[in-house]
GROMACS .gro file of C-alpha atoms in nm:
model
  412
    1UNK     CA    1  -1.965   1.928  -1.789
    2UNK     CA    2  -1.830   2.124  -1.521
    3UNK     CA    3  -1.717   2.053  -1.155
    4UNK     CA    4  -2.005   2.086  -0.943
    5UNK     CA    5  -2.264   2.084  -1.238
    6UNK     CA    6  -2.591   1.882  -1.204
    7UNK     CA    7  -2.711   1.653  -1.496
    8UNK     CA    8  -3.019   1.474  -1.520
    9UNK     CA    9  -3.032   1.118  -1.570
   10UNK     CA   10  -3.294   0.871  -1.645
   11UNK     CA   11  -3.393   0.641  -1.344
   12UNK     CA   12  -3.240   0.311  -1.402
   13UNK     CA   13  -3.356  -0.014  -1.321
   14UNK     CA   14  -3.176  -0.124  -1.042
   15UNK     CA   15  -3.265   0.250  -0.888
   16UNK     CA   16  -3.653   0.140  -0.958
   17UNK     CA   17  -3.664  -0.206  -0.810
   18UNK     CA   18  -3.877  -0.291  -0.522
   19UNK     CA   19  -3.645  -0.285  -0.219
   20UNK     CA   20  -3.437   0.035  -0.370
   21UNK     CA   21  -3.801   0.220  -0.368
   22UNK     CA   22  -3.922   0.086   0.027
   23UNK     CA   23  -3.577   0.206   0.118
   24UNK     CA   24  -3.541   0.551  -0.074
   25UNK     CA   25  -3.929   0.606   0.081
   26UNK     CA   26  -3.845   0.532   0.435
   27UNK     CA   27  -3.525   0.790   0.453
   28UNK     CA   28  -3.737   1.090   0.217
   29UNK     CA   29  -3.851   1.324   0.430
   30UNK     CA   30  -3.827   1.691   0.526
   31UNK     CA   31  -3.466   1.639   0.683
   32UNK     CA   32  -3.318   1.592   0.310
   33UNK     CA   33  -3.348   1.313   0.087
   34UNK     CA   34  -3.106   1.058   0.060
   35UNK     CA   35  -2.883   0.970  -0.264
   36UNK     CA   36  -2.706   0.689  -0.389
   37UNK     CA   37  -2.321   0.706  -0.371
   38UNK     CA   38  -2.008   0.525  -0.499
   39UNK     CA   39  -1.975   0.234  -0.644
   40UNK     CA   40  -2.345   0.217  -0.808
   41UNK     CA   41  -2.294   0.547  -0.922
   42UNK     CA   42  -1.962   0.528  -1.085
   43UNK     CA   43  -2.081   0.155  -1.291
   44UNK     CA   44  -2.356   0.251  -1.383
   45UNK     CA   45  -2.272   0.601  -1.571
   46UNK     CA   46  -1.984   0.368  -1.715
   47UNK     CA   47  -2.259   0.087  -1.826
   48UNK     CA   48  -2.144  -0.143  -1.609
   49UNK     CA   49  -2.289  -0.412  -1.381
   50UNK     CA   50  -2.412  -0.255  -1.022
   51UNK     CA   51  -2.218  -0.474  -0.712
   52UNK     CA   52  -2.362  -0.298  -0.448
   53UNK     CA   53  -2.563  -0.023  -0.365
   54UNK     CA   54  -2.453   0.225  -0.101
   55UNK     CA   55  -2.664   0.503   0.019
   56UNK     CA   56  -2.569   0.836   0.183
   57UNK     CA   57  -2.830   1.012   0.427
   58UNK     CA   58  -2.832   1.372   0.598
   59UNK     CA   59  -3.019   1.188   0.860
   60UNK     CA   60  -2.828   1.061   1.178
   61UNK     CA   61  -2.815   0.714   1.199
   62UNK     CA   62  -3.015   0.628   1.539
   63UNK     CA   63  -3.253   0.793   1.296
   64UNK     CA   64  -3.205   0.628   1.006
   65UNK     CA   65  -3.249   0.241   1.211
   66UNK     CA   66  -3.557   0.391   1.305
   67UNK     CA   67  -3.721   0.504   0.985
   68UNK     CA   68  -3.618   0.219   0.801
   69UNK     CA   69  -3.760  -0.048   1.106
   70UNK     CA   70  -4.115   0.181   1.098
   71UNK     CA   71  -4.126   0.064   0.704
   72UNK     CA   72  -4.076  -0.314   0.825
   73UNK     CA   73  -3.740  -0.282   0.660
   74UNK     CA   74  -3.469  -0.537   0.817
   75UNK     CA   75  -3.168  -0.337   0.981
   76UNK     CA   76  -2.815  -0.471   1.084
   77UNK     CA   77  -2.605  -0.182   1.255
   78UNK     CA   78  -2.296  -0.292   1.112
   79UNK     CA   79  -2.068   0.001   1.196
   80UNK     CA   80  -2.318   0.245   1.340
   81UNK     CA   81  -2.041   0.405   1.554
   82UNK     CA   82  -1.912   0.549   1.161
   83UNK     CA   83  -2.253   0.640   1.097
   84UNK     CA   84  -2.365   0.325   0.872
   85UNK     CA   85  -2.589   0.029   0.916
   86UNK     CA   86  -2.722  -0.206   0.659
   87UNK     CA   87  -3.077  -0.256   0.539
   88UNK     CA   88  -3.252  -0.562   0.414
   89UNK     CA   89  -3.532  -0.477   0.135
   90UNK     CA   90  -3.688  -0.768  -0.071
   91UNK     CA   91  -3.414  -0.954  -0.048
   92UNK     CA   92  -3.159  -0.691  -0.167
   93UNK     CA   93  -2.869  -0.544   0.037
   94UNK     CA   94  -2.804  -0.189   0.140
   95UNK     CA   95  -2.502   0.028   0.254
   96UNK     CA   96  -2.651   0.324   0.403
   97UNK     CA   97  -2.422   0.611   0.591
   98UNK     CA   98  -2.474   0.946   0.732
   99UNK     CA   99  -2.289   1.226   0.588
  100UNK     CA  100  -1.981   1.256   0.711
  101UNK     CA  101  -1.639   1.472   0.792
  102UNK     CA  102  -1.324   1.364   0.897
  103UNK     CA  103  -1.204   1.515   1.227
  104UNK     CA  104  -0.877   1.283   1.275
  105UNK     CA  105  -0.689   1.054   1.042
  106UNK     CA  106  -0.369   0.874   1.099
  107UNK     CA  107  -0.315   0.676   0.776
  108UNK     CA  108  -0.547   0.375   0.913
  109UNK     CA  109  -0.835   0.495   1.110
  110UNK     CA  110  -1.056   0.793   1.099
  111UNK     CA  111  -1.273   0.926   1.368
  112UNK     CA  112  -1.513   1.093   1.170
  113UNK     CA  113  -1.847   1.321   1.265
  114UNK     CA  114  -2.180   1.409   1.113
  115UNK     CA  115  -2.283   1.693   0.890
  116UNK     CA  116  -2.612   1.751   0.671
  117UNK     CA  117  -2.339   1.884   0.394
  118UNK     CA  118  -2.343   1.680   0.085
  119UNK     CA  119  -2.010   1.871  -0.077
  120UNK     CA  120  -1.808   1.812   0.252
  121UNK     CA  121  -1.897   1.445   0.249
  122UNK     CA  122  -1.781   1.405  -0.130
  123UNK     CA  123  -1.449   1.612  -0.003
  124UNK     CA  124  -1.354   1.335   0.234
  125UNK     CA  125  -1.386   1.057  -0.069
  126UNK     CA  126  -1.077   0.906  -0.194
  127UNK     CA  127  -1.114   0.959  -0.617
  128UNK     CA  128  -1.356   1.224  -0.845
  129UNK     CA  129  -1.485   0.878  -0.965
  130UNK     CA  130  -1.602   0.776  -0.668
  131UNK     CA  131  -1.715   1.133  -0.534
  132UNK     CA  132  -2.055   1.167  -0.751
  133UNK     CA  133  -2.397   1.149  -0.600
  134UNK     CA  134  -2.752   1.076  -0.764
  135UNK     CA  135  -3.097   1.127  -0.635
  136UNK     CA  136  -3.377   0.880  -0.659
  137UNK     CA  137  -3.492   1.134  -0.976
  138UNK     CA  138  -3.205   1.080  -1.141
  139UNK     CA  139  -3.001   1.416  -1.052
  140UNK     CA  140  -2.641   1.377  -1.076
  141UNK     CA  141  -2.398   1.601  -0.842
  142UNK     CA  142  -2.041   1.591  -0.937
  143UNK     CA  143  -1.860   1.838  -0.737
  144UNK     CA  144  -1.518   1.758  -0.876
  145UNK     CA  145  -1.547   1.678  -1.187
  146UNK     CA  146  -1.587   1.262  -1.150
  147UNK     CA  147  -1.814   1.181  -1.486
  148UNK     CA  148  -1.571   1.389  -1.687
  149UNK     CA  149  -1.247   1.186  -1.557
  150UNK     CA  150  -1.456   0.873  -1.576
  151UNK     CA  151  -1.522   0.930  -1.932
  152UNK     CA  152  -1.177   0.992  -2.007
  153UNK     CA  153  -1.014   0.720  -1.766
  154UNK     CA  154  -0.893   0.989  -1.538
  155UNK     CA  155  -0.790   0.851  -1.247
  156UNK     CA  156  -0.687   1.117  -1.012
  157UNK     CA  157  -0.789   1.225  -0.624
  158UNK     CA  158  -0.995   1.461  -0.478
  159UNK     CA  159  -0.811   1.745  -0.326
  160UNK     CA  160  -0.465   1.738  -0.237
  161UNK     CA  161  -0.320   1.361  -0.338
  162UNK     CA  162  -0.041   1.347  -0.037
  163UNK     CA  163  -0.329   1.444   0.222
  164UNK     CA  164  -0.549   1.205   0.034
  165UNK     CA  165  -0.278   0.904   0.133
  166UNK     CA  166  -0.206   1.038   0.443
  167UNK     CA  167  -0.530   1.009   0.591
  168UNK     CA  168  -0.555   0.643   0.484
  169UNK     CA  169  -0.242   0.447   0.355
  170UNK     CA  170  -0.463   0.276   0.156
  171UNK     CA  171  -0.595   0.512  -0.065
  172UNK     CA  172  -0.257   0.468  -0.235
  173UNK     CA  173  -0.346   0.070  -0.348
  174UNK     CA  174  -0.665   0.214  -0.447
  175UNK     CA  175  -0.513   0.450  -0.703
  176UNK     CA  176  -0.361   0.168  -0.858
  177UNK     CA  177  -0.659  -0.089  -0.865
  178UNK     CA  178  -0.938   0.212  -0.985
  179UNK     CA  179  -0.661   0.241  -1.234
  180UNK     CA  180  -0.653  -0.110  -1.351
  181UNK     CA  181  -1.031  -0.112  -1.396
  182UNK     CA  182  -1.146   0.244  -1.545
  183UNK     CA  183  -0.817   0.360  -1.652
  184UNK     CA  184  -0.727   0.502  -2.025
  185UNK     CA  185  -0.523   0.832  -1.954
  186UNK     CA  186  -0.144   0.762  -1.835
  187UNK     CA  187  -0.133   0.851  -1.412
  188UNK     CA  188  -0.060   1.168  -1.309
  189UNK     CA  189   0.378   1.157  -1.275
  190UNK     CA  190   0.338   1.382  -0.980
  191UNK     CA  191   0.096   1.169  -0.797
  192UNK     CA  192   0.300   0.846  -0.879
  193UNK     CA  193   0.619   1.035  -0.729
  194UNK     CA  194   0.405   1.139  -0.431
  195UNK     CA  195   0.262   0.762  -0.463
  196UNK     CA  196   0.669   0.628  -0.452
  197UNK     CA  197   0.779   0.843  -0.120
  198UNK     CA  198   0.466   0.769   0.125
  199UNK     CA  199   0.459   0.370   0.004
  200UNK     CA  200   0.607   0.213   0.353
  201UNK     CA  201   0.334   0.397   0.504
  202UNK     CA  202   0.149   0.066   0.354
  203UNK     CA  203   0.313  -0.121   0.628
  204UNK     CA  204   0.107   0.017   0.903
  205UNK     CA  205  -0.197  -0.110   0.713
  206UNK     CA  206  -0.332  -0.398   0.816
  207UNK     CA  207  -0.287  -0.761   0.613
  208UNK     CA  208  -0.678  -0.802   0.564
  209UNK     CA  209  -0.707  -0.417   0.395
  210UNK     CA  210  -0.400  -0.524   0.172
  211UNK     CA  211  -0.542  -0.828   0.062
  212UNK     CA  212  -0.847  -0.724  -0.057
  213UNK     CA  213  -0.708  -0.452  -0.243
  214UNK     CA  214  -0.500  -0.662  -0.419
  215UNK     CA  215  -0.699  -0.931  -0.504
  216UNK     CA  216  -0.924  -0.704  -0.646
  217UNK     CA  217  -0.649  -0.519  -0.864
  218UNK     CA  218  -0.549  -0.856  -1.004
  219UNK     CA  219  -0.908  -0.944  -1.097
  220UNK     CA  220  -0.945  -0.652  -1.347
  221UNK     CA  221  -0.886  -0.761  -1.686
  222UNK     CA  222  -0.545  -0.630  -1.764
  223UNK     CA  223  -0.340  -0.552  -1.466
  224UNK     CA  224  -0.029  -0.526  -1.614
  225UNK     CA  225  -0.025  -0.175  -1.663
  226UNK     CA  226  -0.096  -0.059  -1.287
  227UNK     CA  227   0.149  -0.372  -1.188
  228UNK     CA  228   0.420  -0.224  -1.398
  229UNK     CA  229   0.369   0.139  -1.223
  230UNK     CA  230   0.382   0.011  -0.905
  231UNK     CA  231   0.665  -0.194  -0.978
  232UNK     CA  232   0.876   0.109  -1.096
  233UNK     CA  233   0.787   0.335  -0.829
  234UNK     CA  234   0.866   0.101  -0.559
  235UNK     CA  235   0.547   0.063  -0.488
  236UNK     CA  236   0.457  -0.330  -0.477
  237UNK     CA  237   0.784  -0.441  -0.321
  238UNK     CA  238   0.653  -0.365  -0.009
  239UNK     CA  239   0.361  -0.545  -0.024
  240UNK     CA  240   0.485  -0.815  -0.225
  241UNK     CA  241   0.828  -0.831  -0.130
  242UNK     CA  242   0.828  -1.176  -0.315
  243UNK     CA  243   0.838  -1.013  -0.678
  244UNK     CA  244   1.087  -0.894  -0.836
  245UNK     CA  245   1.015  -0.895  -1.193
  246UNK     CA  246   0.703  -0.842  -1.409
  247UNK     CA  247   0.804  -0.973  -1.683
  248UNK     CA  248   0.730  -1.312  -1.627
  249UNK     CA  249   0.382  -1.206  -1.499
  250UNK     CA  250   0.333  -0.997  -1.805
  251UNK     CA  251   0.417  -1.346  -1.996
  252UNK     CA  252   0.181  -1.515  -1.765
  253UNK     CA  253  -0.133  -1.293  -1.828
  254UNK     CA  254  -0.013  -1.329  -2.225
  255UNK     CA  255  -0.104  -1.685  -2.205
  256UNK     CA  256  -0.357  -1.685  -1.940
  257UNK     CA  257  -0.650  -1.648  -2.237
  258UNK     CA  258  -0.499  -2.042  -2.331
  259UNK     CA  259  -0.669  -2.131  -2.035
  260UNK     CA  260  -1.043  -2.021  -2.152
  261UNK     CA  261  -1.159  -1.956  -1.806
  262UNK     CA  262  -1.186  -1.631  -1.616
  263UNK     CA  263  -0.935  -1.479  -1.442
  264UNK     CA  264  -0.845  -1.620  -1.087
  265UNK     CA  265  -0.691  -1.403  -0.845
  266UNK     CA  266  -0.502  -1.623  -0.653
  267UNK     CA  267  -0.421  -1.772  -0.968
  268UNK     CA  268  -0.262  -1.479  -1.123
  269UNK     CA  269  -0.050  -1.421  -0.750
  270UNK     CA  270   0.071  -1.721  -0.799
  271UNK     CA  271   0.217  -1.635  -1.128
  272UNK     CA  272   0.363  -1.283  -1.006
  273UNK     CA  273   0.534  -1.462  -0.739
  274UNK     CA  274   0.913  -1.551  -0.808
  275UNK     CA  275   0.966  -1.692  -0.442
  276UNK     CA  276   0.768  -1.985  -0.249
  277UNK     CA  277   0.440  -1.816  -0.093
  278UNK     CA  278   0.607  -1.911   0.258
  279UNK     CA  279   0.541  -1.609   0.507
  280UNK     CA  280   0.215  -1.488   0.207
  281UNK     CA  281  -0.050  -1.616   0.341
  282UNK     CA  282   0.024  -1.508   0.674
  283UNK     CA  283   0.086  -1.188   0.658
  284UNK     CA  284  -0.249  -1.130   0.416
  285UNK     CA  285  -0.431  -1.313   0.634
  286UNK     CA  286  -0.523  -1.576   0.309
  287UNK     CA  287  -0.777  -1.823   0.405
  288UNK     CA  288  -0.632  -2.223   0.458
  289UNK     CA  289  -0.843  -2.261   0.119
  290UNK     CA  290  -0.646  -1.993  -0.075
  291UNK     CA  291  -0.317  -2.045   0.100
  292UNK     CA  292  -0.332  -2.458  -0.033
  293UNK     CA  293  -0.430  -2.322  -0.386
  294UNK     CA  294  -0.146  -2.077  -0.358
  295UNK     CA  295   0.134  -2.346  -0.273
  296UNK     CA  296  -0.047  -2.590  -0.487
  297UNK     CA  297   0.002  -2.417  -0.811
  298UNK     CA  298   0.348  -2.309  -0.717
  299UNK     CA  299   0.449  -2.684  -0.673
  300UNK     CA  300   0.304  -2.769  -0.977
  301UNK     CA  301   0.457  -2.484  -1.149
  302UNK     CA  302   0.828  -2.618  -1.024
  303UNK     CA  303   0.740  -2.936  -1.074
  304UNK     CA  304   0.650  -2.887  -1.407
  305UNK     CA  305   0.934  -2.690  -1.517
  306UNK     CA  306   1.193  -2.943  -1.335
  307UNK     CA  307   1.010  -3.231  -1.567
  308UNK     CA  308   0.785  -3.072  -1.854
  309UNK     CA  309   0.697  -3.451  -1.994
  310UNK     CA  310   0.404  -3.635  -2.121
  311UNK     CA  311   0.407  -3.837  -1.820
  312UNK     CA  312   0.501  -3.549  -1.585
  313UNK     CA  313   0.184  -3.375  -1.731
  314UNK     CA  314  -0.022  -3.670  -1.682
  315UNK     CA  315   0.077  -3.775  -1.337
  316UNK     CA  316  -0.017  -3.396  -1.210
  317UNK     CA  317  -0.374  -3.429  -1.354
  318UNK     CA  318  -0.401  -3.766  -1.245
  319UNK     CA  319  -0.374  -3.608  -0.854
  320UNK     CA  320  -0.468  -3.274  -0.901
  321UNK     CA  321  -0.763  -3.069  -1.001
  322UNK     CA  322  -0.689  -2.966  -1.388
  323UNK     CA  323  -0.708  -2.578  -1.344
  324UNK     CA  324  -0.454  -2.607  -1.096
  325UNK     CA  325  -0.260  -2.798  -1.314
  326UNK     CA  326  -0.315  -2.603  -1.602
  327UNK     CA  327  -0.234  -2.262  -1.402
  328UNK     CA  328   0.071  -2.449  -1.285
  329UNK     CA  329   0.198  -2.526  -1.631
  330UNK     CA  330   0.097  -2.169  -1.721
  331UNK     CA  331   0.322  -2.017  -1.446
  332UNK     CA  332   0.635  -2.291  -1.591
  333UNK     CA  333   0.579  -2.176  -1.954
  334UNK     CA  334   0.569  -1.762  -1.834
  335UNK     CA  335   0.926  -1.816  -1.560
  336UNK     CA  336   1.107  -2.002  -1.870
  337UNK     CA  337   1.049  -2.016  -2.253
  338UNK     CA  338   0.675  -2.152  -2.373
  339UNK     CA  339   0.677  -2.381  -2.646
  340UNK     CA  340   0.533  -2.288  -2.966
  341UNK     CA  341   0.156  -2.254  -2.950
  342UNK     CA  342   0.061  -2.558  -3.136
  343UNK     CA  343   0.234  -2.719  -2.897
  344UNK     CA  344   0.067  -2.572  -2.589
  345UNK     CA  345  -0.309  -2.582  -2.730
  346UNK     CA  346  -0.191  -2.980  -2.724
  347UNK     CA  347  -0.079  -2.974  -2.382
  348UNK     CA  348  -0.378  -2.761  -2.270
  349UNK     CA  349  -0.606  -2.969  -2.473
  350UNK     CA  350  -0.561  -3.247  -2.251
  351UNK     CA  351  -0.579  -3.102  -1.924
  352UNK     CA  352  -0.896  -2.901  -2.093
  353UNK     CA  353  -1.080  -3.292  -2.142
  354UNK     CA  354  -0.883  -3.515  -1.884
  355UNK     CA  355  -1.165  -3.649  -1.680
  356UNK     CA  356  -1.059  -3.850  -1.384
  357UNK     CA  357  -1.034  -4.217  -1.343
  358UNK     CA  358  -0.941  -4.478  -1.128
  359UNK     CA  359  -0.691  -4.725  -1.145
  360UNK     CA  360  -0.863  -5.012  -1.214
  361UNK     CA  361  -0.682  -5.221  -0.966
  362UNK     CA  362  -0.537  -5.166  -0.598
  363UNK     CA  363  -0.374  -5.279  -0.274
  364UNK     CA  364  -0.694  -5.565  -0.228
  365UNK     CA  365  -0.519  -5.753  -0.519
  366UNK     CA  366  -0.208  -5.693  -0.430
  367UNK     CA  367  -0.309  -5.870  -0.082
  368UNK     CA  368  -0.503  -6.098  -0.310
  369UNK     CA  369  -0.200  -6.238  -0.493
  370UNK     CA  370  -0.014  -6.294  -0.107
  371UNK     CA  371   0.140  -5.988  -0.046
  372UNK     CA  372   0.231  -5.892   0.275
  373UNK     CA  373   0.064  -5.564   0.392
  374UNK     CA  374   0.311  -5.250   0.418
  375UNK     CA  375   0.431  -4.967   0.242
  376UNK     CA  376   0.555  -5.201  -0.052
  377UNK     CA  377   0.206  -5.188  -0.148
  378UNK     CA  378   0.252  -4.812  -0.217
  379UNK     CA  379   0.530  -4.859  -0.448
  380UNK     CA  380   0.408  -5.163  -0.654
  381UNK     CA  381   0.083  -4.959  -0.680
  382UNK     CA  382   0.278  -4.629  -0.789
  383UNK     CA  383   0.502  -4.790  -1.062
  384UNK     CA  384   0.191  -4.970  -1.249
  385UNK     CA  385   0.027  -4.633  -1.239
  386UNK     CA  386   0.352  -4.494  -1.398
  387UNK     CA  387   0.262  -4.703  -1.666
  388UNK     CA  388  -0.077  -4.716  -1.685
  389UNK     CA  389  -0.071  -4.333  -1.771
  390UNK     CA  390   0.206  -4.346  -2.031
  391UNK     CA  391  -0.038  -4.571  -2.172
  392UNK     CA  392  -0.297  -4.279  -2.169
  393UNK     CA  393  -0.479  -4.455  -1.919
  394UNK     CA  394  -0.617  -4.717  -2.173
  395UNK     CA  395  -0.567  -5.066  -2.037
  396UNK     CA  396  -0.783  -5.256  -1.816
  397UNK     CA  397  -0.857  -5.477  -1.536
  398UNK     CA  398  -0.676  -5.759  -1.693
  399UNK     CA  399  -0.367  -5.582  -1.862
  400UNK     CA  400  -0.343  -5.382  -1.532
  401UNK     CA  401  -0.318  -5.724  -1.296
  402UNK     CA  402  -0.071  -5.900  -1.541
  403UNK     CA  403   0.171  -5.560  -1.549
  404UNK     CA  404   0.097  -5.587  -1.166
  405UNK     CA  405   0.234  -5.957  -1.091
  406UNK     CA  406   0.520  -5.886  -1.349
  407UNK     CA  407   0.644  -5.590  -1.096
  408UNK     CA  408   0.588  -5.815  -0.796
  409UNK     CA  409   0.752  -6.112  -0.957
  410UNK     CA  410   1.072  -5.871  -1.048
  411UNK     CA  411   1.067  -5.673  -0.698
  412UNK     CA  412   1.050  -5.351  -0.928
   0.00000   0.00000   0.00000
């Protein structure tokens, strides 16, 4: 099909449920009705699961808040000043802008203004993927060819691609995580080149924008491929200046599928990282939860590698959560040389069924048997759990107390 050909589609469910009807009904009307845009769009011609559902609207938005509060409908103005505002609808969510045209960009910002043109609005969109619009009949309007490069994993922008980046820095991550997701044809070489010599405009972006982007490029299935690109073009570097070589990432991801879980993000940043995460977390603005899981499985990792034992193995699950472990032994095996797979499906096998116990005794008997209280405590405790584990955890109470007065008795 053509750019700027219409197709007709058949209404699909999500596009039929309750609160997508109430809020389709309330914008209809003689001023042009509204179509779904984006993300919903793009999954759901590629059979994929629909996220979110944004809406686009001729209809100006102290207009829209009032149409959709007549139908009872809940509204949150969320950025109303850019022409969008979110409606509530039987308990489903909903994006909903006002055309729009840019009339100034400088790489982070836009100030934008509102039109009633549907092609202009699709003009200002960052990919053909994500520049399609469908009616509540089903119409499709593809002005530049999106269902054709979706079909064919076409990743390429709309327009001009050094315009494209230059109104918003990071339109050029974006590239690279649409990529990772949807695409099957090699990128454009001109584009990447284009790509290579505006990349330290990402530096003017801000750390939240460049986390997310990221995060969500490393939760695609494969990422290697767009990794790799952006790694020879110069392109990650400046985002990630703690990388500087994919191949042990590319090992990583190999192995990952050992782990029988889904992929983990911060996770997976963990293994592309060659340096300590010290300045990361900072300067993405990470959360205190993902910064701790960040270190955590970097600690393991060197841990692990310093002292890849039984007993090493044991002593990390014994304090940490196993898929930390597990990801931390991952990251060892991809920075050095993994042992034969037999050999890791053991390894991973217990981490996979470790389930965590107690020591069965502590510093109360250790006061019990007249020791003084103090930080001796802590290391007659810690060398009869040394033990205890290279026992694989299986004696008791009694074994545990005699192994316990032997260490006193010797001052070990």
């Amino acid at each position: 099909m053509s750019a700027g050909a219409e197709a007709k589609l058949a209404p699909m469910p999500w596009m039929k449920a309750p609160g997508t009807r109430r809020v389709i009904k309330a914008l209809d009307g003689e001023s042009g009705a509204p179509r779904f845009v984006g993300g919903c769009v793009r999954d759901a011609l590629a059979g994929r699961a629909i996220k979110d559902i944004d809406i686009a609207t001729p209809l100006m938005p102290e207009e829209v808040v009032r149409r959709l509060e007549e139908a009872n409908i809940k509204v949150i103005p969320t950025g109303i000043a850019h022409g969008t505002v979110t409606a509530i609808a039987s308990g489903e969510v909903f994006e909903i802008t006002t055309l729009r045209v840019d009339l100034e960009t400088d790489g982070r910002f836009a100030k934008v203004g509102f039109t009633d043109n549907w092609e202009a609005d699709a003009a200002r969109r960052d990919l053909t993927i994500n520049a399609m619009s469908l009616d509540a009949s089903g119409k499709l309007y593809d002005p530049f060819g999106g269902r054709e490069d979706l079909n064919a994993g076409r990743i390429r922008f709309v327009g001009n691609a050094k315009q494209r980046i230059e109104e918003d820095y990071l339109r050029l991550l974006r590239l690279f995580r649409f990529y990772a997701w949807y695409g099957l044809e090699p990128l454009d070489e001109a584009t990447l080149h284009i790509a290579q010599s505006l990349a330290p405009g990402l530096k003017r972006l801000s750390g939240e924008r460049v986390r997310d982007e990221l995060l969500r490029l490393l939760g695609a299935p494969d990422p290697v491929p767009a990794l790799r690109l952006m790694m020879r073009f110069e392109i990650l570097g400046v985002i990630l200046p703690e990388i500087f070589d994919s191949a042990a990432f590319e090992r990583f991801l190999l192995l990952e599928p050992e782990m029988a879980a889904s992929p983990d993000t911060l996770i997976r940043l963990a293994g592309l990282l060659a340096e300590k995460p010290n300045g990361l977390g900072q300067r993405l603005r990470l959360s205190g939860e993902q910064r701790e899981k960040l270190h955590k499985v970097f600690t393991l990792s060197e841990g692990l590698a310093a002292d890849l034992s039984d007993l090493a193995f044991r002593r990390a699950l014994q304090h940490n959560d196993a898929a930390l472990v597990m990801a931390g032994l991952l990251r060892a095996w991809a920075h050095g040389d993994p042992p034969p797979k037999a050999e890791r499906e053991s390894w991973l096998t217990i981490a996979k069924t470790w389930e965590v116990k107690d020591l069965p005794v502590g510093g109360k008997d250790l006061l019990a048997l007249g020791h003084e209280p103090g930080p001796e405590i802590g290391r007659y405790l810690a060398a009869l759990e040394e033990w205890w584990l290279s026992g694989d955890r299986q004696a008791g109470r009694a074994q545990c107390l005699k192994i316990l007065k032997h260490l006193v008795a010797s001052g070990a």
